[in-house]
Amino acid sequence: MTEAAGFDRDFSLGELLGTRDADDLCRTLSGLLGTPVAILDERGEPFGAMAPPPGGERVPLVLELEPVGFLAAACPAAALADAARMVRWGLLSRARLRMVSDLHLEAVRADYAKLQQQNEALKASEAKYRDLAATLDAKVKEQIKVIDERQLQLYQAERLASIGQLAAGVAHEINNPLGFIGSNLSAAERYLKGLEDLRAVVPSTVWEARDLDFVFTDFAELLTDSRVGIDRIARIVKDLKGFSSVDQPEEQVVNLNAQLETLMSVLVGQKPDAVTLSTDFSPLPPLLCLPGHLNQAFLNILQNALQAVAAGGIVTVHTRTEEGVISVEISDSGPGIPPEIRARIFDPFFTTRGVGSGTGLGLTVARDIILAHSGTVSVICPPQGGTRVTVNLPV
């Protein structure tokens, strides 16, 4: 409702009086004045069923300043004017009632509009809080995922620490007897050479009867086999010490490309002729690290790659740096790692090689060293074959 339709506006006769009410009013006035009375609108047209008498008097029905209609009757003008004043009071009462009703309706509509605005504001607020709840829920899930990953890393670190302590203890216990066994073997080899001089003083009949040629030959082979066994045990102890990070040297700032060049120059003389060892190095920033440990980690990974292509193939070492991370990618063109054992390749002592061909600690030691440098290591076997090991180290 507009302001003109509210309290301060003029009403028409039709807004205050219905035609049925006009007919009732005309009959009542006709009875009071003793002659037919008609009501006309502001244009002088009959309002209701009563027609104005021909030649009768006509007085205006003034509500405020302007007439809203007329009373017409064939009676004295004074009597018709009195009737008009009486009708005016009735119209004024209806006008005031109408104004109150309009004001109440206007207030109700204003309240309704206000409630609608508040409802829209509540809807917007609800949508805002719904979005906030969704964002908060996503952040909570993300934090839970981070916490789960941290707990898993902590569990793995604790597990590796326990295994590392066990490995350090075993390496220490084996290393001591290994030292005097090796020393004894060296002494036995010297004694064997000295005993061979007995051929000159021992009678040939006795020499042949005791079959001393076979004894000396077999004894020498036994010593050689024992020396091979000692070397294998020494390699296992070395791997265990590397796995447990004992004898840790000081950190140094190195050029990792130069470290890899040195490492690969050693491997060139050991690789099969059918294997091609190539590099694709990019300039790298200086890296603070334990060079010996990192060399050991990359050596273990490279040895696995070389063994994967032992029958012929290519091993490539690719380095690059991006966003403060040095990446070293070692790929081979071998048959790849079977899916059923990929989840176990970093497990301590897990190996697919035959007895005496390895301890199964190579990749475990490599992973442990890289984690100690706050790095990551990942292994991918593309569908077309081959294996790609990527080591990321923060600068």
Short mmCIF file of C-alpha atoms in Angstrom, two decimals:
data_model
loop_
_atom_site.label_atom_id
_atom_site.label_comp_id
_atom_site.label_asym_id
_atom_site.label_seq_id
_atom_site.Cartn_x
_atom_site.Cartn_y
_atom_site.Cartn_z
CA MET A 1 0.00 0.00 0.00
CA THR A 2 1.30 3.43 -0.96
CA GLU A 3 1.40 6.44 1.35
CA ALA A 4 -1.61 8.05 -0.54
CA ALA A 5 -3.71 4.96 0.21
CA GLY A 6 -2.98 5.22 3.97
CA PHE A 7 -4.04 7.71 6.60
CA ASP A 8 -3.89 10.99 4.63
CA ARG A 9 -6.11 10.45 1.61
CA ASP A 10 -9.71 11.17 0.44
CA PHE A 11 -12.23 8.35 0.10
CA SER A 12 -14.82 8.06 -2.63
CA LEU A 13 -18.48 7.31 -1.94
CA GLY A 14 -18.05 3.81 -3.36
CA GLU A 15 -15.22 3.10 -0.91
CA LEU A 16 -17.38 4.05 2.11
CA LEU A 17 -20.81 2.84 1.13
CA GLY A 18 -22.02 -0.20 -0.76
CA THR A 19 -25.03 0.00 -3.09
CA ARG A 20 -27.05 -2.30 -0.78
CA ASP A 21 -26.24 -0.07 2.20
CA ALA A 22 -27.18 2.95 0.06
CA ASP A 23 -30.58 1.43 -0.71
CA ASP A 24 -31.21 0.70 3.01
CA LEU A 25 -30.14 4.23 3.88
CA CYS A 26 -32.46 5.70 1.22
CA ARG A 27 -35.42 3.73 2.55
CA THR A 28 -34.68 4.90 6.13
CA LEU A 29 -34.35 8.55 5.08
CA SER A 30 -37.48 8.28 2.94
CA GLY A 31 -39.39 7.14 6.02
CA LEU A 32 -38.01 10.00 8.13
CA LEU A 33 -38.63 12.72 5.54
CA GLY A 34 -41.90 11.29 4.18
CA THR A 35 -40.75 11.42 0.56
CA PRO A 36 -38.43 9.23 -1.62
CA VAL A 37 -34.75 10.02 -1.09
CA ALA A 38 -31.97 9.08 -3.54
CA ILE A 39 -28.18 9.10 -3.20
CA LEU A 40 -26.07 10.36 -6.13
CA ASP A 41 -22.29 9.93 -6.62
CA GLU A 42 -19.85 12.84 -7.09
CA ARG A 43 -20.81 13.04 -10.78
CA GLY A 44 -24.55 13.31 -9.98
CA GLU A 45 -25.33 9.76 -11.15
CA PRO A 46 -27.69 7.54 -9.06
CA PHE A 47 -25.81 5.45 -6.48
CA GLY A 48 -27.97 2.43 -5.75
CA ALA A 49 -31.49 1.53 -6.88
CA MET A 50 -33.25 4.78 -5.89
CA ALA A 51 -33.66 7.27 -8.75
CA PRO A 52 -33.69 11.04 -7.92
CA PRO A 53 -37.14 12.62 -8.00
CA PRO A 54 -37.63 15.03 -10.87
CA GLY A 55 -37.37 18.68 -9.80
CA GLY A 56 -36.38 17.83 -6.21
CA GLU A 57 -33.76 19.39 -3.98
CA ARG A 58 -30.12 18.23 -4.05
CA VAL A 59 -27.61 18.79 -1.21
CA PRO A 60 -23.97 17.73 -1.26
CA LEU A 61 -22.49 15.04 1.01
CA VAL A 62 -19.25 16.75 2.10
CA LEU A 63 -16.87 14.46 3.94
CA GLU A 64 -13.87 16.81 4.34
CA LEU A 65 -13.72 19.66 1.84
CA GLU A 66 -14.94 18.14 -1.40
CA PRO A 67 -18.39 16.49 -1.86
CA VAL A 68 -18.28 12.73 -2.34
CA GLY A 69 -21.98 12.58 -3.43
CA PHE A 70 -25.42 14.13 -3.10
CA LEU A 71 -28.80 13.55 -1.43
CA ALA A 72 -31.78 14.24 -3.64
CA ALA A 73 -35.44 14.43 -2.53
CA ALA A 74 -38.60 16.49 -3.17
CA CYS A 75 -38.67 18.07 0.31
CA PRO A 76 -37.62 21.30 1.97
CA ALA A 77 -33.92 22.03 1.56
CA ALA A 78 -33.38 22.48 5.30
CA ALA A 79 -34.76 19.03 6.09
CA LEU A 80 -32.66 17.47 3.33
CA ALA A 81 -29.57 19.30 4.66
CA ASP A 82 -30.20 17.87 8.15
CA ALA A 83 -30.44 14.41 6.61
CA ALA A 84 -27.18 15.06 4.72
CA ARG A 85 -25.38 16.01 7.96
CA MET A 86 -26.60 12.78 9.54
CA VAL A 87 -25.35 10.77 6.59
CA ARG A 88 -22.04 12.67 6.75
CA TRP A 89 -21.48 11.50 10.32
CA GLY A 90 -22.01 7.95 9.24
CA LEU A 91 -19.64 8.35 6.31
CA LEU A 92 -17.03 9.96 8.60
CA SER A 93 -17.26 6.98 10.96
CA ARG A 94 -16.76 4.59 8.10
CA ALA A 95 -13.89 6.70 6.75
CA ARG A 96 -12.15 6.64 10.13
CA LEU A 97 -12.74 2.89 10.45
CA ARG A 98 -11.38 2.46 6.95
CA MET A 99 -8.32 4.57 7.76
CA VAL A 100 -7.63 2.52 10.91
CA SER A 101 -8.08 -0.67 8.92
CA ASP A 102 -5.77 0.62 6.18
CA LEU A 103 -3.16 1.67 8.73
CA HIS A 104 -3.34 -1.75 10.40
CA LEU A 105 -3.04 -3.46 7.02
CA GLU A 106 -0.14 -1.18 6.10
CA ALA A 107 1.60 -2.03 9.40
CA VAL A 108 1.01 -5.74 8.85
CA ARG A 109 2.39 -5.51 5.33
CA ALA A 110 5.41 -3.56 6.61
CA ASP A 111 5.99 -6.20 9.27
CA TYR A 112 5.61 -8.92 6.65
CA ALA A 113 8.13 -7.17 4.37
CA LYS A 114 10.50 -6.81 7.33
CA LEU A 115 10.03 -10.48 8.18
CA GLN A 116 10.74 -11.37 4.55
CA GLN A 117 13.97 -9.35 4.67
CA GLN A 118 14.92 -11.04 7.92
CA ASN A 119 14.06 -14.41 6.38
CA GLU A 120 16.30 -13.66 3.37
CA ALA A 121 19.06 -12.55 5.74
CA LEU A 122 18.64 -15.78 7.72
CA LYS A 123 18.79 -17.81 4.50
CA ALA A 124 21.98 -15.99 3.48
CA SER A 125 23.43 -16.52 6.96
CA GLU A 126 22.44 -20.20 6.88
CA ALA A 127 24.11 -20.62 3.47
CA LYS A 128 27.22 -18.84 4.79
CA TYR A 129 27.41 -21.07 7.86
CA ARG A 130 26.71 -24.13 5.71
CA ASP A 131 29.69 -23.20 3.51
CA LEU A 132 31.80 -22.56 6.61
CA ALA A 133 30.78 -25.92 8.03
CA ALA A 134 31.69 -27.65 4.76
CA THR A 135 35.05 -25.86 4.68
CA LEU A 136 35.69 -26.70 8.33
CA ASP A 137 34.72 -30.33 7.71
CA ALA A 138 37.14 -30.52 4.76
CA LYS A 139 39.93 -28.98 6.86
CA VAL A 140 39.21 -31.40 9.72
CA LYS A 141 39.36 -34.36 7.32
CA GLU A 142 42.61 -32.99 5.86
CA GLN A 143 44.11 -32.60 9.34
CA ILE A 144 42.96 -36.10 10.30
CA LYS A 145 44.65 -37.42 7.16
CA VAL A 146 47.87 -35.55 8.06
CA ILE A 147 47.71 -36.87 11.63
CA ASP A 148 47.14 -40.43 10.36
CA GLU A 149 50.13 -40.08 8.01
CA ARG A 150 52.28 -38.69 10.83
CA GLN A 151 51.21 -41.53 13.12
CA LEU A 152 52.07 -44.06 10.42
CA GLN A 153 55.45 -42.41 9.86
CA LEU A 154 56.06 -42.36 13.62
CA TYR A 155 55.12 -46.01 13.86
CA GLN A 156 57.44 -46.88 10.98
CA ALA A 157 60.22 -44.78 12.50
CA GLU A 158 59.81 -46.51 15.85
CA ARG A 159 59.73 -49.90 14.15
CA LEU A 160 62.86 -49.08 12.15
CA ALA A 161 64.55 -47.73 15.28
CA SER A 162 63.83 -51.00 17.09
CA ILE A 163 65.10 -53.05 14.16
CA GLY A 164 68.10 -50.72 13.87
CA GLN A 165 68.98 -51.26 17.54
CA LEU A 166 68.67 -54.99 17.06
CA ALA A 167 70.80 -54.83 13.90
CA ALA A 168 73.44 -52.73 15.69
CA GLY A 169 73.62 -55.23 18.52
CA VAL A 170 73.86 -58.19 16.16
CA ALA A 171 76.54 -56.44 14.06
CA HIS A 172 78.58 -55.66 17.17
CA GLU A 173 78.33 -59.23 18.48
CA ILE A 174 79.30 -60.72 15.09
CA ASN A 175 82.08 -58.25 14.38
CA ASN A 176 84.26 -59.29 17.31
CA PRO A 177 84.42 -63.06 16.58
CA LEU A 178 84.63 -62.20 12.89
CA GLY A 179 87.90 -60.39 13.58
CA PHE A 180 89.68 -63.23 15.30
CA ILE A 181 88.28 -65.83 12.87
CA GLY A 182 89.74 -63.83 9.98
CA SER A 183 93.02 -63.48 11.83
CA ASN A 184 93.09 -67.23 12.52
CA LEU A 185 92.42 -67.99 8.86
CA SER A 186 95.35 -65.78 7.85
CA ALA A 187 97.57 -67.64 10.33
CA ALA A 188 96.28 -70.99 9.03
CA GLU A 189 97.13 -69.98 5.45
CA ARG A 190 100.70 -69.11 6.53
CA TYR A 191 101.01 -72.37 8.45
CA LEU A 192 99.80 -74.32 5.41
CA LYS A 193 102.54 -72.83 3.27
CA GLY A 194 105.07 -73.77 5.94
CA LEU A 195 103.77 -77.33 6.22
CA GLU A 196 104.21 -77.88 2.49
CA ASP A 197 108.00 -77.71 3.14
CA LEU A 198 107.65 -81.01 5.01
CA ARG A 199 107.59 -82.76 1.63
CA ALA A 200 111.40 -82.57 1.62
CA VAL A 201 111.80 -84.29 5.00
CA VAL A 202 108.88 -86.73 5.06
CA PRO A 203 109.55 -90.09 3.34
CA SER A 204 107.66 -90.47 0.12
CA THR A 205 106.10 -93.75 1.30
CA VAL A 206 104.70 -92.05 4.36
CA TRP A 207 103.61 -89.02 2.27
CA GLU A 208 101.74 -91.23 -0.16
CA ALA A 209 100.34 -93.49 2.56
CA ARG A 210 98.85 -90.43 4.32
CA ASP A 211 97.71 -89.02 0.94
CA LEU A 212 99.16 -85.67 2.03
CA ASP A 213 98.88 -84.19 -1.49
CA PHE A 214 95.09 -84.45 -1.20
CA VAL A 215 95.18 -83.22 2.41
CA PHE A 216 97.13 -80.10 1.48
CA THR A 217 94.98 -79.41 -1.59
CA ASP A 218 91.70 -79.96 0.27
CA PHE A 219 92.93 -77.97 3.26
CA ALA A 220 93.76 -75.04 0.96
CA GLU A 221 90.27 -75.23 -0.59
CA LEU A 222 88.72 -75.34 2.89
CA LEU A 223 90.63 -72.21 3.84
CA THR A 224 89.54 -70.51 0.60
CA ASP A 225 85.88 -71.42 1.20
CA SER A 226 86.16 -70.18 4.77
CA ARG A 227 87.67 -66.92 3.53
CA VAL A 228 84.69 -66.50 1.13
CA GLY A 229 82.31 -67.18 4.04
CA ILE A 230 84.13 -64.65 6.21
CA ASP A 231 83.86 -62.03 3.44
CA ARG A 232 80.10 -62.68 3.15
CA ILE A 233 79.67 -62.30 6.90
CA ALA A 234 81.74 -59.10 6.79
CA ARG A 235 79.45 -57.73 4.05
CA ILE A 236 76.38 -58.59 6.13
CA VAL A 237 77.88 -56.83 9.15
CA LYS A 238 78.63 -53.81 6.97
CA ASP A 239 75.01 -53.73 5.77
CA LEU A 240 73.72 -54.07 9.31
CA LYS A 241 75.93 -51.22 10.49
CA GLY A 242 74.73 -49.08 7.62
CA PHE A 243 71.12 -49.95 8.41
CA SER A 244 71.55 -49.04 12.07
CA SER A 245 73.51 -45.84 11.13
CA VAL A 246 76.38 -46.62 13.46
CA ASP A 247 79.77 -44.94 12.97
CA GLN A 248 78.02 -41.84 11.61
CA PRO A 249 80.48 -39.22 10.26
CA GLU A 250 80.00 -35.45 10.21
CA GLU A 251 77.75 -33.68 7.70
CA GLN A 252 79.34 -31.93 4.72
CA VAL A 253 78.23 -29.61 1.93
CA VAL A 254 78.70 -31.49 -1.35
CA ASN A 255 77.87 -31.33 -5.04
CA LEU A 256 75.61 -34.35 -5.45
CA ASN A 257 76.35 -34.60 -9.18
CA ALA A 258 80.06 -34.99 -8.38
CA GLN A 259 79.26 -37.64 -5.76
CA LEU A 260 77.20 -39.58 -8.30
CA GLU A 261 79.94 -39.25 -10.95
CA THR A 262 82.45 -40.78 -8.54
CA LEU A 263 80.06 -43.56 -7.59
CA MET A 264 79.30 -44.42 -11.21
CA SER A 265 82.98 -44.44 -12.17
CA VAL A 266 83.41 -47.25 -9.63
CA LEU A 267 80.42 -49.16 -11.02
CA VAL A 268 81.54 -48.86 -14.66
CA GLY A 269 84.27 -51.43 -14.05
CA GLN A 270 81.86 -53.83 -12.34
CA LYS A 271 78.87 -53.75 -14.70
CA PRO A 272 78.31 -56.40 -17.37
CA ASP A 273 79.42 -55.49 -20.89
CA ALA A 274 75.84 -55.71 -22.18
CA VAL A 275 74.70 -52.98 -19.80
CA THR A 276 74.83 -49.28 -20.73
CA LEU A 277 75.20 -46.84 -17.85
CA SER A 278 74.20 -43.28 -18.83
CA THR A 279 73.68 -39.96 -17.05
CA ASP A 280 71.52 -36.90 -17.56
CA PHE A 281 72.64 -34.41 -14.94
CA SER A 282 71.23 -30.91 -14.40
CA PRO A 283 73.04 -28.27 -12.29
CA LEU A 284 72.26 -28.80 -8.60
CA PRO A 285 72.60 -26.50 -5.59
CA PRO A 286 75.04 -27.51 -2.78
CA LEU A 287 73.57 -30.11 -0.41
CA LEU A 288 74.33 -30.49 3.30
CA CYS A 289 74.33 -34.23 3.93
CA LEU A 290 76.22 -37.29 5.10
CA PRO A 291 78.04 -38.04 1.82
CA GLY A 292 79.10 -41.54 2.75
CA HIS A 293 75.59 -42.56 3.72
CA LEU A 294 74.05 -41.06 0.58
CA ASN A 295 76.69 -42.81 -1.54
CA GLN A 296 75.71 -46.06 0.15
CA ALA A 297 72.02 -45.41 -0.57
CA PHE A 298 72.58 -44.62 -4.27
CA LEU A 299 75.01 -47.54 -4.58
CA ASN A 300 72.34 -49.95 -3.30
CA ILE A 301 69.74 -48.58 -5.72
CA LEU A 302 72.16 -48.67 -8.66
CA GLN A 303 73.24 -52.23 -7.87
CA ASN A 304 69.61 -53.32 -7.95
CA ALA A 305 69.13 -51.57 -11.30
CA LEU A 306 72.29 -53.17 -12.75
CA GLN A 307 71.21 -56.61 -11.61
CA ALA A 308 67.76 -56.06 -13.17
CA VAL A 309 69.42 -55.58 -16.60
CA ALA A 310 72.31 -57.98 -16.10
CA ALA A 311 71.41 -59.77 -19.34
CA GLY A 312 71.49 -56.49 -21.26
CA GLY A 313 69.81 -53.10 -20.95
CA ILE A 314 70.16 -49.46 -19.97
CA VAL A 315 70.47 -47.81 -16.55
CA THR A 316 70.06 -44.03 -16.54
CA VAL A 317 70.70 -41.58 -13.70
CA HIS A 318 68.82 -38.30 -14.11
CA THR A 319 69.16 -35.33 -11.73
CA ARG A 320 67.21 -32.09 -11.52
CA THR A 321 66.14 -29.49 -8.97
CA GLU A 322 62.73 -27.89 -8.55
CA GLU A 323 61.25 -25.69 -5.79
CA GLY A 324 64.02 -26.37 -3.30
CA VAL A 325 64.08 -30.14 -3.84
CA ILE A 326 66.83 -32.18 -5.50
CA SER A 327 65.51 -35.18 -7.40
CA VAL A 328 67.67 -38.14 -8.40
CA GLU A 329 65.90 -40.59 -10.71
CA ILE A 330 67.48 -43.99 -11.39
CA SER A 331 65.67 -45.96 -14.10
CA ASP A 332 66.39 -49.27 -15.75
CA SER A 333 64.98 -51.09 -18.78
CA GLY A 334 64.63 -54.39 -16.94
CA PRO A 335 61.49 -56.51 -16.50
CA GLY A 336 60.20 -54.43 -13.57
CA ILE A 337 59.12 -55.54 -10.11
CA PRO A 338 56.23 -58.03 -9.87
CA PRO A 339 53.14 -56.33 -8.34
CA GLU A 340 52.80 -58.92 -5.57
CA ILE A 341 56.18 -58.02 -4.01
CA ARG A 342 56.28 -54.24 -4.56
CA ALA A 343 54.89 -53.55 -1.08
CA ARG A 344 57.73 -55.57 0.51
CA ILE A 345 60.80 -54.29 -1.31
CA PHE A 346 61.73 -51.96 1.59
CA ASP A 347 61.13 -54.57 4.31
CA PRO A 348 64.32 -55.49 6.19
CA PHE A 349 65.91 -58.75 4.95
CA PHE A 350 63.36 -59.22 2.16
CA THR A 351 65.09 -60.48 -1.01
CA THR A 352 64.24 -62.42 -4.16
CA ARG A 353 67.84 -63.47 -4.74
CA GLY A 354 69.27 -66.86 -4.06
CA VAL A 355 71.10 -67.89 -0.90
CA GLY A 356 74.47 -66.13 -0.68
CA SER A 357 73.56 -63.49 -3.28
CA GLY A 358 72.41 -60.78 -0.91
CA THR A 359 71.13 -59.98 2.56
CA GLY A 360 67.94 -58.15 1.51
CA LEU A 361 69.00 -54.98 3.31
CA GLY A 362 70.01 -52.91 0.28
CA LEU A 363 66.81 -50.95 -0.32
CA THR A 364 66.00 -50.92 3.39
CA VAL A 365 69.31 -49.23 4.12
CA ALA A 366 68.80 -46.83 1.19
CA ARG A 367 65.30 -45.87 2.38
CA ASP A 368 66.52 -45.41 5.97
CA ILE A 369 69.37 -43.14 4.89
CA ILE A 370 67.10 -41.03 2.66
CA LEU A 371 64.50 -40.65 5.44
CA ALA A 372 67.30 -39.58 7.80
CA HIS A 373 67.99 -36.75 5.33
CA SER A 374 64.28 -35.73 5.46
CA GLY A 375 63.89 -37.03 1.92
CA THR A 376 61.50 -39.41 0.20
CA VAL A 377 61.95 -42.35 -2.11
CA SER A 378 59.36 -43.75 -4.49
CA VAL A 379 59.37 -46.71 -6.88
CA ILE A 380 57.32 -46.82 -10.07
CA CYS A 381 57.08 -49.70 -12.52
CA PRO A 382 55.53 -48.42 -15.79
CA PRO A 383 53.24 -50.80 -17.68
CA GLN A 384 55.70 -50.95 -20.59
CA GLY A 385 58.38 -52.38 -18.26
CA GLY A 386 61.36 -51.19 -16.32
CA THR A 387 61.69 -49.64 -12.88
CA ARG A 388 62.07 -45.99 -11.93
CA VAL A 389 63.33 -45.10 -8.43
CA THR A 390 63.04 -41.40 -7.53
CA VAL A 391 64.84 -39.89 -4.54
CA ASN A 392 63.80 -36.39 -3.43
CA LEU A 393 66.07 -34.50 -1.04
CA PRO A 394 65.22 -31.05 0.39
CA VAL A 395 68.00 -28.50 -0.02
#
